[in-house]
Amino acid sequence: MLQFFLDSSQFIISGALVGLLVGMTGVGGGSLMTPLLTIIFGVAPTTAVGTDLAFAAITKGFGTVAHRLHGNVRWDIVRLLCIGSLTTAILSILTLKYVGPVSKNFNHLISVSIGISVLLTAASLLFRVKILKWVQENPNFLPSGTNLKAATIIVGAIIGVLVTVSSIGAGAIGATLILVLYPHLKPAQVAGTDIAYAVPLTALAGLGHWWLGNVHFDLLFGLLLGSVPAIWLGAKLSSTLSEKATRTTLAGTLFLVGIKLVSS
């Protein structure tokens, strides 16, 4: 056991750092963890994605329980998002299976996909306030009734592909799009709904990557050891730090990471 801790110390520390940011800002898990594994530790992109999805399913599962107890989950929205996201997650896994053995070009494609997802996450963090201001000033452009349900399913479908291929997208991007479609929701409802639909999505995508042989369990265990207590600590620290400053710093970091991945 001691040898495991020594061998996994770098991953435990990495999990703790990412967990701290997640606890403070509410986002950044996949968007930081997957690039960290690929850029710093040289983990193969497919393995990084698969392991991070399993990691996200477990950590978001605990978050969903907490939000459910406080009544912050809009299950009608979760169902619509799942219809879209679970369908495209299955199709994405089957496509990855069809592609066959991982080649250098395919690994590069996954790296670029991760980079694009990271840049989208950063943009959603930086411009969320402006996007929501525009939505509030132009309510006539928002879908309603059947169109709103269809738009929610389409959003879920897009995020399903992003998450399955890159493990990124269910956090900041998902929350921003939910807010755009449902601007009347309270912040706690947005967070609870976003986490709740991400659990079955990351679990299904994680199982798919396990089927493809892309989940590294020793790595997963090390990340969980570091992140679980750090998320709790980050949540405690969040009340003492400026949310705007933390989110701006996180977004700037993600932009640099995204550009690095896309240009590599």
PDB file of C-alpha atoms in Angstrom:
ATOM      1  CA  MET A   1       0.000   0.000   0.000  1.00  0.00           C
ATOM      2  CA  LEU A   2       2.864   2.375   0.896  1.00  0.00           C
ATOM      3  CA  GLN A   3       4.453   1.665  -2.473  1.00  0.00           C
ATOM      4  CA  PHE A   4       1.174   2.553  -4.188  1.00  0.00           C
ATOM      5  CA  PHE A   5       1.109   5.935  -2.421  1.00  0.00           C
ATOM      6  CA  LEU A   6       4.720   6.592  -3.434  1.00  0.00           C
ATOM      7  CA  ASP A   7       4.119   5.561  -7.044  1.00  0.00           C
ATOM      8  CA  SER A   8       0.868   7.543  -7.265  1.00  0.00           C
ATOM      9  CA  SER A   9       1.926  10.622  -5.297  1.00  0.00           C
ATOM     10  CA  GLN A  10       2.064  12.859  -8.388  1.00  0.00           C
ATOM     11  CA  PHE A  11      -1.471  11.853  -9.380  1.00  0.00           C
ATOM     12  CA  ILE A  12      -2.783  12.284  -5.814  1.00  0.00           C
ATOM     13  CA  ILE A  13      -1.305  15.816  -5.732  1.00  0.00           C
ATOM     14  CA  SER A  14      -2.745  16.564  -9.201  1.00  0.00           C
ATOM     15  CA  GLY A  15      -6.164  15.324  -8.107  1.00  0.00           C
ATOM     16  CA  ALA A  16      -5.950  17.536  -5.019  1.00  0.00           C
ATOM     17  CA  LEU A  17      -5.052  20.657  -7.051  1.00  0.00           C
ATOM     18  CA  VAL A  18      -7.857  20.103  -9.554  1.00  0.00           C
ATOM     19  CA  GLY A  19     -10.287  19.204  -6.757  1.00  0.00           C
ATOM     20  CA  LEU A  20      -9.427  22.456  -4.973  1.00  0.00           C
ATOM     21  CA  LEU A  21     -10.281  24.476  -8.098  1.00  0.00           C
ATOM     22  CA  VAL A  22     -13.485  22.511  -8.659  1.00  0.00           C
ATOM     23  CA  GLY A  23     -14.545  23.155  -5.073  1.00  0.00           C
ATOM     24  CA  MET A  24     -13.826  26.888  -5.359  1.00  0.00           C
ATOM     25  CA  THR A  25     -15.332  27.539  -8.798  1.00  0.00           C
ATOM     26  CA  GLY A  26     -17.731  24.653  -9.454  1.00  0.00           C
ATOM     27  CA  VAL A  27     -16.062  23.884 -12.796  1.00  0.00           C
ATOM     28  CA  GLY A  28     -12.720  22.810 -14.132  1.00  0.00           C
ATOM     29  CA  GLY A  29     -12.681  19.071 -13.398  1.00  0.00           C
ATOM     30  CA  GLY A  30     -12.430  17.534 -16.858  1.00  0.00           C
ATOM     31  CA  SER A  31     -11.225  20.737 -18.501  1.00  0.00           C
ATOM     32  CA  LEU A  32      -8.139  20.731 -16.260  1.00  0.00           C
ATOM     33  CA  MET A  33      -7.674  17.046 -15.431  1.00  0.00           C
ATOM     34  CA  THR A  34      -7.535  15.654 -18.975  1.00  0.00           C
ATOM     35  CA  PRO A  35      -5.058  18.273 -20.326  1.00  0.00           C
ATOM     36  CA  LEU A  36      -2.962  17.885 -17.157  1.00  0.00           C
ATOM     37  CA  LEU A  37      -2.679  14.133 -17.710  1.00  0.00           C
ATOM     38  CA  THR A  38      -1.796  14.487 -21.395  1.00  0.00           C
ATOM     39  CA  ILE A  39       0.535  17.506 -21.304  1.00  0.00           C
ATOM     40  CA  ILE A  40       2.335  17.110 -17.944  1.00  0.00           C
ATOM     41  CA  PHE A  41       2.343  13.327 -17.435  1.00  0.00           C
ATOM     42  CA  GLY A  42       2.296  12.159 -21.054  1.00  0.00           C
ATOM     43  CA  VAL A  43      -0.751   9.892 -20.591  1.00  0.00           C
ATOM     44  CA  ALA A  44      -2.220   8.817 -23.933  1.00  0.00           C
ATOM     45  CA  PRO A  45      -5.188  11.081 -24.820  1.00  0.00           C
ATOM     46  CA  THR A  46      -7.629   8.163 -25.056  1.00  0.00           C
ATOM     47  CA  THR A  47      -6.554   6.831 -21.626  1.00  0.00           C
ATOM     48  CA  ALA A  48      -6.744  10.330 -20.129  1.00  0.00           C
ATOM     49  CA  VAL A  49     -10.285  10.777 -21.476  1.00  0.00           C
ATOM     50  CA  GLY A  50     -11.500   7.347 -20.321  1.00  0.00           C
ATOM     51  CA  THR A  51      -9.995   7.647 -16.827  1.00  0.00           C
ATOM     52  CA  ASP A  52     -11.279  11.206 -16.381  1.00  0.00           C
ATOM     53  CA  LEU A  53     -14.807  10.136 -17.364  1.00  0.00           C
ATOM     54  CA  ALA A  54     -14.786   7.416 -14.688  1.00  0.00           C
ATOM     55  CA  PHE A  55     -13.399   9.996 -12.230  1.00  0.00           C
ATOM     56  CA  ALA A  56     -16.147  12.506 -13.150  1.00  0.00           C
ATOM     57  CA  ALA A  57     -18.960   9.947 -12.824  1.00  0.00           C
ATOM     58  CA  ILE A  58     -17.926   9.135  -9.238  1.00  0.00           C
ATOM     59  CA  THR A  59     -17.323  12.720  -8.054  1.00  0.00           C
ATOM     60  CA  LYS A  60     -20.437  14.139  -9.750  1.00  0.00           C
ATOM     61  CA  GLY A  61     -22.478  11.291  -8.244  1.00  0.00           C
ATOM     62  CA  PHE A  62     -21.729  12.610  -4.742  1.00  0.00           C
ATOM     63  CA  GLY A  63     -22.584  16.132  -5.926  1.00  0.00           C
ATOM     64  CA  THR A  64     -25.958  15.002  -7.283  1.00  0.00           C
ATOM     65  CA  VAL A  65     -26.936  13.418  -3.957  1.00  0.00           C
ATOM     66  CA  ALA A  66     -26.180  16.695  -2.175  1.00  0.00           C
ATOM     67  CA  HIS A  67     -28.171  18.809  -4.664  1.00  0.00           C
ATOM     68  CA  ARG A  68     -31.072  16.367  -4.655  1.00  0.00           C
ATOM     69  CA  LEU A  69     -31.349  16.600  -0.878  1.00  0.00           C
ATOM     70  CA  HIS A  70     -31.661  20.381  -1.239  1.00  0.00           C
ATOM     71  CA  GLY A  71     -34.236  20.137  -4.069  1.00  0.00           C
ATOM     72  CA  ASN A  72     -31.960  21.834  -6.624  1.00  0.00           C
ATOM     73  CA  VAL A  73     -32.426  19.363  -9.505  1.00  0.00           C
ATOM     74  CA  ARG A  74     -34.932  20.034 -12.301  1.00  0.00           C
ATOM     75  CA  TRP A  75     -35.553  16.436 -13.358  1.00  0.00           C
ATOM     76  CA  ASP A  76     -37.703  17.424 -16.379  1.00  0.00           C
ATOM     77  CA  ILE A  77     -34.694  19.227 -17.879  1.00  0.00           C
ATOM     78  CA  VAL A  78     -32.356  16.384 -16.884  1.00  0.00           C
ATOM     79  CA  ARG A  79     -34.558  13.891 -18.796  1.00  0.00           C
ATOM     80  CA  LEU A  80     -34.482  15.980 -21.988  1.00  0.00           C
ATOM     81  CA  LEU A  81     -30.712  16.488 -21.796  1.00  0.00           C
ATOM     82  CA  CYS A  82     -30.201  12.748 -21.229  1.00  0.00           C
ATOM     83  CA  ILE A  83     -32.309  11.837 -24.278  1.00  0.00           C
ATOM     84  CA  GLY A  84     -29.849  13.773 -26.433  1.00  0.00           C
ATOM     85  CA  SER A  85     -26.585  13.161 -24.597  1.00  0.00           C
ATOM     86  CA  LEU A  86     -26.894   9.416 -23.885  1.00  0.00           C
ATOM     87  CA  THR A  87     -27.866   8.726 -27.506  1.00  0.00           C
ATOM     88  CA  THR A  88     -24.860  10.555 -28.958  1.00  0.00           C
ATOM     89  CA  ALA A  89     -22.568   9.104 -26.254  1.00  0.00           C
ATOM     90  CA  ILE A  90     -23.447   5.567 -27.410  1.00  0.00           C
ATOM     91  CA  LEU A  91     -22.989   6.543 -31.064  1.00  0.00           C
ATOM     92  CA  SER A  92     -19.618   8.170 -30.246  1.00  0.00           C
ATOM     93  CA  ILE A  93     -18.370   5.084 -28.385  1.00  0.00           C
ATOM     94  CA  LEU A  94     -19.406   2.822 -31.280  1.00  0.00           C
ATOM     95  CA  THR A  95     -17.638   5.177 -33.693  1.00  0.00           C
ATOM     96  CA  LEU A  96     -14.459   5.046 -31.577  1.00  0.00           C
ATOM     97  CA  LYS A  97     -14.727   1.245 -31.576  1.00  0.00           C
ATOM     98  CA  TYR A  98     -15.197   1.219 -35.343  1.00  0.00           C
ATOM     99  CA  VAL A  99     -12.075   3.363 -35.846  1.00  0.00           C
ATOM    100  CA  GLY A 100     -10.083   0.476 -34.387  1.00  0.00           C
ATOM    101  CA  PRO A 101      -6.584   0.506 -32.825  1.00  0.00           C
ATOM    102  CA  VAL A 102      -5.329   3.910 -31.770  1.00  0.00           C
ATOM    103  CA  SER A 103      -2.921   5.445 -34.292  1.00  0.00           C
ATOM    104  CA  LYS A 104      -0.727   8.530 -33.974  1.00  0.00           C
ATOM    105  CA  ASN A 105      -3.135  10.533 -36.142  1.00  0.00           C
ATOM    106  CA  PHE A 106      -6.122   9.414 -34.069  1.00  0.00           C
ATOM    107  CA  ASN A 107      -4.356  10.399 -30.842  1.00  0.00           C
ATOM    108  CA  HIS A 108      -3.674  13.802 -32.384  1.00  0.00           C
ATOM    109  CA  LEU A 109      -7.353  14.128 -33.317  1.00  0.00           C
ATOM    110  CA  ILE A 110      -8.367  13.393 -29.712  1.00  0.00           C
ATOM    111  CA  SER A 111      -5.829  15.967 -28.453  1.00  0.00           C
ATOM    112  CA  VAL A 112      -7.263  18.609 -30.785  1.00  0.00           C
ATOM    113  CA  SER A 113     -10.813  17.704 -29.654  1.00  0.00           C
ATOM    114  CA  ILE A 114      -9.727  18.143 -26.030  1.00  0.00           C
ATOM    115  CA  GLY A 115      -8.159  21.501 -26.911  1.00  0.00           C
ATOM    116  CA  ILE A 116     -11.304  22.773 -28.653  1.00  0.00           C
ATOM    117  CA  SER A 117     -13.453  21.684 -25.697  1.00  0.00           C
ATOM    118  CA  VAL A 118     -11.099  23.468 -23.280  1.00  0.00           C
ATOM    119  CA  LEU A 119     -11.299  26.689 -25.342  1.00  0.00           C
ATOM    120  CA  LEU A 120     -15.107  26.484 -25.404  1.00  0.00           C
ATOM    121  CA  THR A 121     -15.130  26.004 -21.632  1.00  0.00           C
ATOM    122  CA  ALA A 122     -12.874  29.043 -21.159  1.00  0.00           C
ATOM    123  CA  ALA A 123     -15.089  31.150 -23.435  1.00  0.00           C
ATOM    124  CA  SER A 124     -18.216  30.115 -21.531  1.00  0.00           C
ATOM    125  CA  LEU A 125     -16.551  31.171 -18.265  1.00  0.00           C
ATOM    126  CA  LEU A 126     -15.395  34.542 -19.583  1.00  0.00           C
ATOM    127  CA  PHE A 127     -18.496  35.551 -21.533  1.00  0.00           C
ATOM    128  CA  ARG A 128     -21.256  33.955 -19.433  1.00  0.00           C
ATOM    129  CA  VAL A 129     -22.376  37.280 -17.926  1.00  0.00           C
ATOM    130  CA  LYS A 130     -22.552  38.982 -21.343  1.00  0.00           C
ATOM    131  CA  ILE A 131     -24.418  36.021 -22.852  1.00  0.00           C
ATOM    132  CA  LEU A 132     -26.973  36.038 -20.040  1.00  0.00           C
ATOM    133  CA  LYS A 133     -27.385  39.816 -20.298  1.00  0.00           C
ATOM    134  CA  TRP A 134     -28.184  39.469 -24.005  1.00  0.00           C
ATOM    135  CA  VAL A 135     -30.657  36.657 -23.258  1.00  0.00           C
ATOM    136  CA  GLN A 136     -32.449  38.780 -20.654  1.00  0.00           C
ATOM    137  CA  GLU A 137     -32.639  41.734 -23.050  1.00  0.00           C
ATOM    138  CA  ASN A 138     -33.918  39.611 -25.952  1.00  0.00           C
ATOM    139  CA  PRO A 139     -36.431  37.141 -24.456  1.00  0.00           C
ATOM    140  CA  ASN A 140     -38.319  36.868 -27.781  1.00  0.00           C
ATOM    141  CA  PHE A 141     -35.395  34.963 -29.286  1.00  0.00           C
ATOM    142  CA  LEU A 142     -35.718  32.186 -26.703  1.00  0.00           C
ATOM    143  CA  PRO A 143     -37.543  28.972 -27.698  1.00  0.00           C
ATOM    144  CA  SER A 144     -40.623  27.899 -25.756  1.00  0.00           C
ATOM    145  CA  GLY A 145     -42.960  24.907 -25.518  1.00  0.00           C
ATOM    146  CA  THR A 146     -42.076  22.096 -27.957  1.00  0.00           C
ATOM    147  CA  ASN A 147     -39.224  24.138 -29.467  1.00  0.00           C
ATOM    148  CA  LEU A 148     -37.651  24.530 -26.024  1.00  0.00           C
ATOM    149  CA  LYS A 149     -37.811  20.774 -25.452  1.00  0.00           C
ATOM    150  CA  ALA A 150     -36.254  20.128 -28.878  1.00  0.00           C
ATOM    151  CA  ALA A 151     -33.507  22.700 -28.237  1.00  0.00           C
ATOM    152  CA  THR A 152     -32.722  21.062 -24.870  1.00  0.00           C
ATOM    153  CA  ILE A 153     -32.396  17.635 -26.515  1.00  0.00           C
ATOM    154  CA  ILE A 154     -30.100  19.118 -29.217  1.00  0.00           C
ATOM    155  CA  VAL A 155     -27.913  20.774 -26.549  1.00  0.00           C
ATOM    156  CA  GLY A 156     -27.697  17.418 -24.761  1.00  0.00           C
ATOM    157  CA  ALA A 157     -26.731  15.698 -28.025  1.00  0.00           C
ATOM    158  CA  ILE A 158     -23.889  18.159 -28.686  1.00  0.00           C
ATOM    159  CA  ILE A 159     -22.544  17.868 -25.145  1.00  0.00           C
ATOM    160  CA  GLY A 160     -22.802  14.071 -25.364  1.00  0.00           C
ATOM    161  CA  VAL A 161     -20.340  14.036 -28.268  1.00  0.00           C
ATOM    162  CA  LEU A 162     -17.977  16.557 -26.648  1.00  0.00           C
ATOM    163  CA  VAL A 163     -17.901  14.701 -23.327  1.00  0.00           C
ATOM    164  CA  THR A 164     -17.451  11.225 -24.824  1.00  0.00           C
ATOM    165  CA  VAL A 165     -14.631  12.264 -27.148  1.00  0.00           C
ATOM    166  CA  SER A 166     -12.814  14.726 -24.872  1.00  0.00           C
ATOM    167  CA  SER A 167     -14.346  14.204 -21.350  1.00  0.00           C
ATOM    168  CA  ILE A 168     -14.942  18.000 -21.314  1.00  0.00           C
ATOM    169  CA  GLY A 169     -18.143  20.000 -21.754  1.00  0.00           C
ATOM    170  CA  ALA A 170     -20.607  18.874 -19.099  1.00  0.00           C
ATOM    171  CA  GLY A 171     -19.499  21.553 -16.611  1.00  0.00           C
ATOM    172  CA  ALA A 172     -19.147  25.184 -17.668  1.00  0.00           C
ATOM    173  CA  ILE A 173     -20.463  24.709 -21.216  1.00  0.00           C
ATOM    174  CA  GLY A 174     -23.464  22.701 -20.033  1.00  0.00           C
ATOM    175  CA  ALA A 175     -24.293  25.164 -17.258  1.00  0.00           C
ATOM    176  CA  THR A 176     -24.064  28.147 -19.623  1.00  0.00           C
ATOM    177  CA  LEU A 177     -26.351  26.549 -22.211  1.00  0.00           C
ATOM    178  CA  ILE A 178     -28.880  25.531 -19.537  1.00  0.00           C
ATOM    179  CA  LEU A 179     -28.919  29.142 -18.318  1.00  0.00           C
ATOM    180  CA  VAL A 180     -29.447  30.421 -21.866  1.00  0.00           C
ATOM    181  CA  LEU A 181     -32.423  28.120 -22.426  1.00  0.00           C
ATOM    182  CA  TYR A 182     -33.825  28.486 -18.890  1.00  0.00           C
ATOM    183  CA  PRO A 183     -32.800  31.977 -17.648  1.00  0.00           C
ATOM    184  CA  HIS A 184     -35.427  31.872 -14.869  1.00  0.00           C
ATOM    185  CA  LEU A 185     -33.594  29.080 -12.995  1.00  0.00           C
ATOM    186  CA  LYS A 186     -31.838  29.888  -9.742  1.00  0.00           C
ATOM    187  CA  PRO A 187     -28.028  29.399  -9.727  1.00  0.00           C
ATOM    188  CA  ALA A 188     -28.367  26.402  -7.366  1.00  0.00           C
ATOM    189  CA  GLN A 189     -30.908  24.790  -9.755  1.00  0.00           C
ATOM    190  CA  VAL A 190     -28.552  25.308 -12.714  1.00  0.00           C
ATOM    191  CA  ALA A 191     -25.674  23.696 -10.795  1.00  0.00           C
ATOM    192  CA  GLY A 192     -27.836  20.815  -9.513  1.00  0.00           C
ATOM    193  CA  THR A 193     -29.384  20.120 -12.938  1.00  0.00           C
ATOM    194  CA  ASP A 194     -26.016  20.356 -14.704  1.00  0.00           C
ATOM    195  CA  ILE A 195     -24.399  17.886 -12.293  1.00  0.00           C
ATOM    196  CA  ALA A 196     -27.394  15.502 -12.310  1.00  0.00           C
ATOM    197  CA  TYR A 197     -27.509  14.930 -16.077  1.00  0.00           C
ATOM    198  CA  ALA A 198     -23.702  14.694 -16.204  1.00  0.00           C
ATOM    199  CA  VAL A 199     -23.721  11.625 -13.929  1.00  0.00           C
ATOM    200  CA  PRO A 200     -25.427   9.164 -16.318  1.00  0.00           C
ATOM    201  CA  LEU A 201     -23.588  10.744 -19.255  1.00  0.00           C
ATOM    202  CA  THR A 202     -20.092  10.411 -17.749  1.00  0.00           C
ATOM    203  CA  ALA A 203     -20.960   6.961 -16.330  1.00  0.00           C
ATOM    204  CA  LEU A 204     -22.128   5.680 -19.717  1.00  0.00           C
ATOM    205  CA  ALA A 205     -19.201   7.268 -21.561  1.00  0.00           C
ATOM    206  CA  GLY A 206     -16.811   5.963 -18.872  1.00  0.00           C
ATOM    207  CA  LEU A 207     -18.191   2.423 -19.230  1.00  0.00           C
ATOM    208  CA  GLY A 208     -17.802   2.737 -22.980  1.00  0.00           C
ATOM    209  CA  HIS A 209     -14.156   3.746 -22.625  1.00  0.00           C
ATOM    210  CA  TRP A 210     -13.631   0.883 -20.135  1.00  0.00           C
ATOM    211  CA  TRP A 211     -15.019  -1.430 -22.840  1.00  0.00           C
ATOM    212  CA  LEU A 212     -12.502   0.126 -25.246  1.00  0.00           C
ATOM    213  CA  GLY A 213      -9.702  -0.448 -22.681  1.00  0.00           C
ATOM    214  CA  ASN A 214      -9.106   3.244 -22.000  1.00  0.00           C
ATOM    215  CA  VAL A 215      -9.548   3.363 -18.175  1.00  0.00           C
ATOM    216  CA  HIS A 216      -6.408   3.206 -15.982  1.00  0.00           C
ATOM    217  CA  PHE A 217      -7.687   2.127 -12.545  1.00  0.00           C
ATOM    218  CA  ASP A 218      -4.519   2.805 -10.513  1.00  0.00           C
ATOM    219  CA  LEU A 219      -4.456   6.314 -11.965  1.00  0.00           C
ATOM    220  CA  LEU A 220      -8.181   6.730 -11.240  1.00  0.00           C
ATOM    221  CA  PHE A 221      -7.751   5.682  -7.595  1.00  0.00           C
ATOM    222  CA  GLY A 222      -4.849   8.107  -7.090  1.00  0.00           C
ATOM    223  CA  LEU A 223      -6.836  11.019  -8.544  1.00  0.00           C
ATOM    224  CA  LEU A 224      -9.816  10.243  -6.308  1.00  0.00           C
ATOM    225  CA  LEU A 225      -7.634  10.065  -3.185  1.00  0.00           C
ATOM    226  CA  GLY A 226      -6.408  13.584  -3.818  1.00  0.00           C
ATOM    227  CA  SER A 227      -9.529  15.235  -5.180  1.00  0.00           C
ATOM    228  CA  VAL A 228     -12.319  14.169  -2.811  1.00  0.00           C
ATOM    229  CA  PRO A 229     -10.967  15.927   0.335  1.00  0.00           C
ATOM    230  CA  ALA A 230      -9.685  18.856  -1.788  1.00  0.00           C
ATOM    231  CA  ILE A 231     -13.149  19.520  -3.279  1.00  0.00           C
ATOM    232  CA  TRP A 232     -14.540  19.814   0.252  1.00  0.00           C
ATOM    233  CA  LEU A 233     -11.716  22.221   1.207  1.00  0.00           C
ATOM    234  CA  GLY A 234     -12.229  24.258  -1.977  1.00  0.00           C
ATOM    235  CA  ALA A 235     -15.927  24.626  -1.218  1.00  0.00           C
ATOM    236  CA  LYS A 236     -15.020  25.979   2.221  1.00  0.00           C
ATOM    237  CA  LEU A 237     -12.502  28.440   0.729  1.00  0.00           C
ATOM    238  CA  SER A 238     -14.916  29.644  -1.963  1.00  0.00           C
ATOM    239  CA  SER A 239     -16.691  31.956   0.467  1.00  0.00           C
ATOM    240  CA  THR A 240     -13.448  33.812   1.257  1.00  0.00           C
ATOM    241  CA  LEU A 241     -12.251  34.350  -2.352  1.00  0.00           C
ATOM    242  CA  SER A 242     -13.582  36.539  -5.163  1.00  0.00           C
ATOM    243  CA  GLU A 243     -15.567  34.335  -7.560  1.00  0.00           C
ATOM    244  CA  LYS A 244     -14.860  36.696 -10.467  1.00  0.00           C
ATOM    245  CA  ALA A 245     -11.104  36.592  -9.859  1.00  0.00           C
ATOM    246  CA  THR A 246     -11.021  32.786  -9.532  1.00  0.00           C
ATOM    247  CA  ARG A 247     -13.135  32.227 -12.649  1.00  0.00           C
ATOM    248  CA  THR A 248     -11.069  34.722 -14.686  1.00  0.00           C
ATOM    249  CA  THR A 249      -7.827  33.040 -13.591  1.00  0.00           C
ATOM    250  CA  LEU A 250      -9.260  29.624 -14.417  1.00  0.00           C
ATOM    251  CA  ALA A 251     -10.500  30.819 -17.828  1.00  0.00           C
ATOM    252  CA  GLY A 252      -7.078  32.326 -18.639  1.00  0.00           C
ATOM    253  CA  THR A 253      -5.358  29.072 -17.700  1.00  0.00           C
ATOM    254  CA  LEU A 254      -7.795  27.086 -19.850  1.00  0.00           C
ATOM    255  CA  PHE A 255      -7.191  29.347 -22.857  1.00  0.00           C
ATOM    256  CA  LEU A 256      -3.437  28.746 -22.641  1.00  0.00           C
ATOM    257  CA  VAL A 257      -3.943  24.987 -22.223  1.00  0.00           C
ATOM    258  CA  GLY A 258      -6.450  24.857 -25.103  1.00  0.00           C
ATOM    259  CA  ILE A 259      -4.138  26.730 -27.482  1.00  0.00           C
ATOM    260  CA  LYS A 260      -1.260  24.410 -26.506  1.00  0.00           C
ATOM    261  CA  LEU A 261      -3.365  21.309 -27.278  1.00  0.00           C
ATOM    262  CA  VAL A 262      -4.801  22.608 -30.549  1.00  0.00           C
ATOM    263  CA  SER A 263      -1.408  23.777 -31.875  1.00  0.00           C
ATOM    264  CA  SER A 264       0.577  20.687 -30.800  1.00  0.00           C
TER     265      SER A 264
END
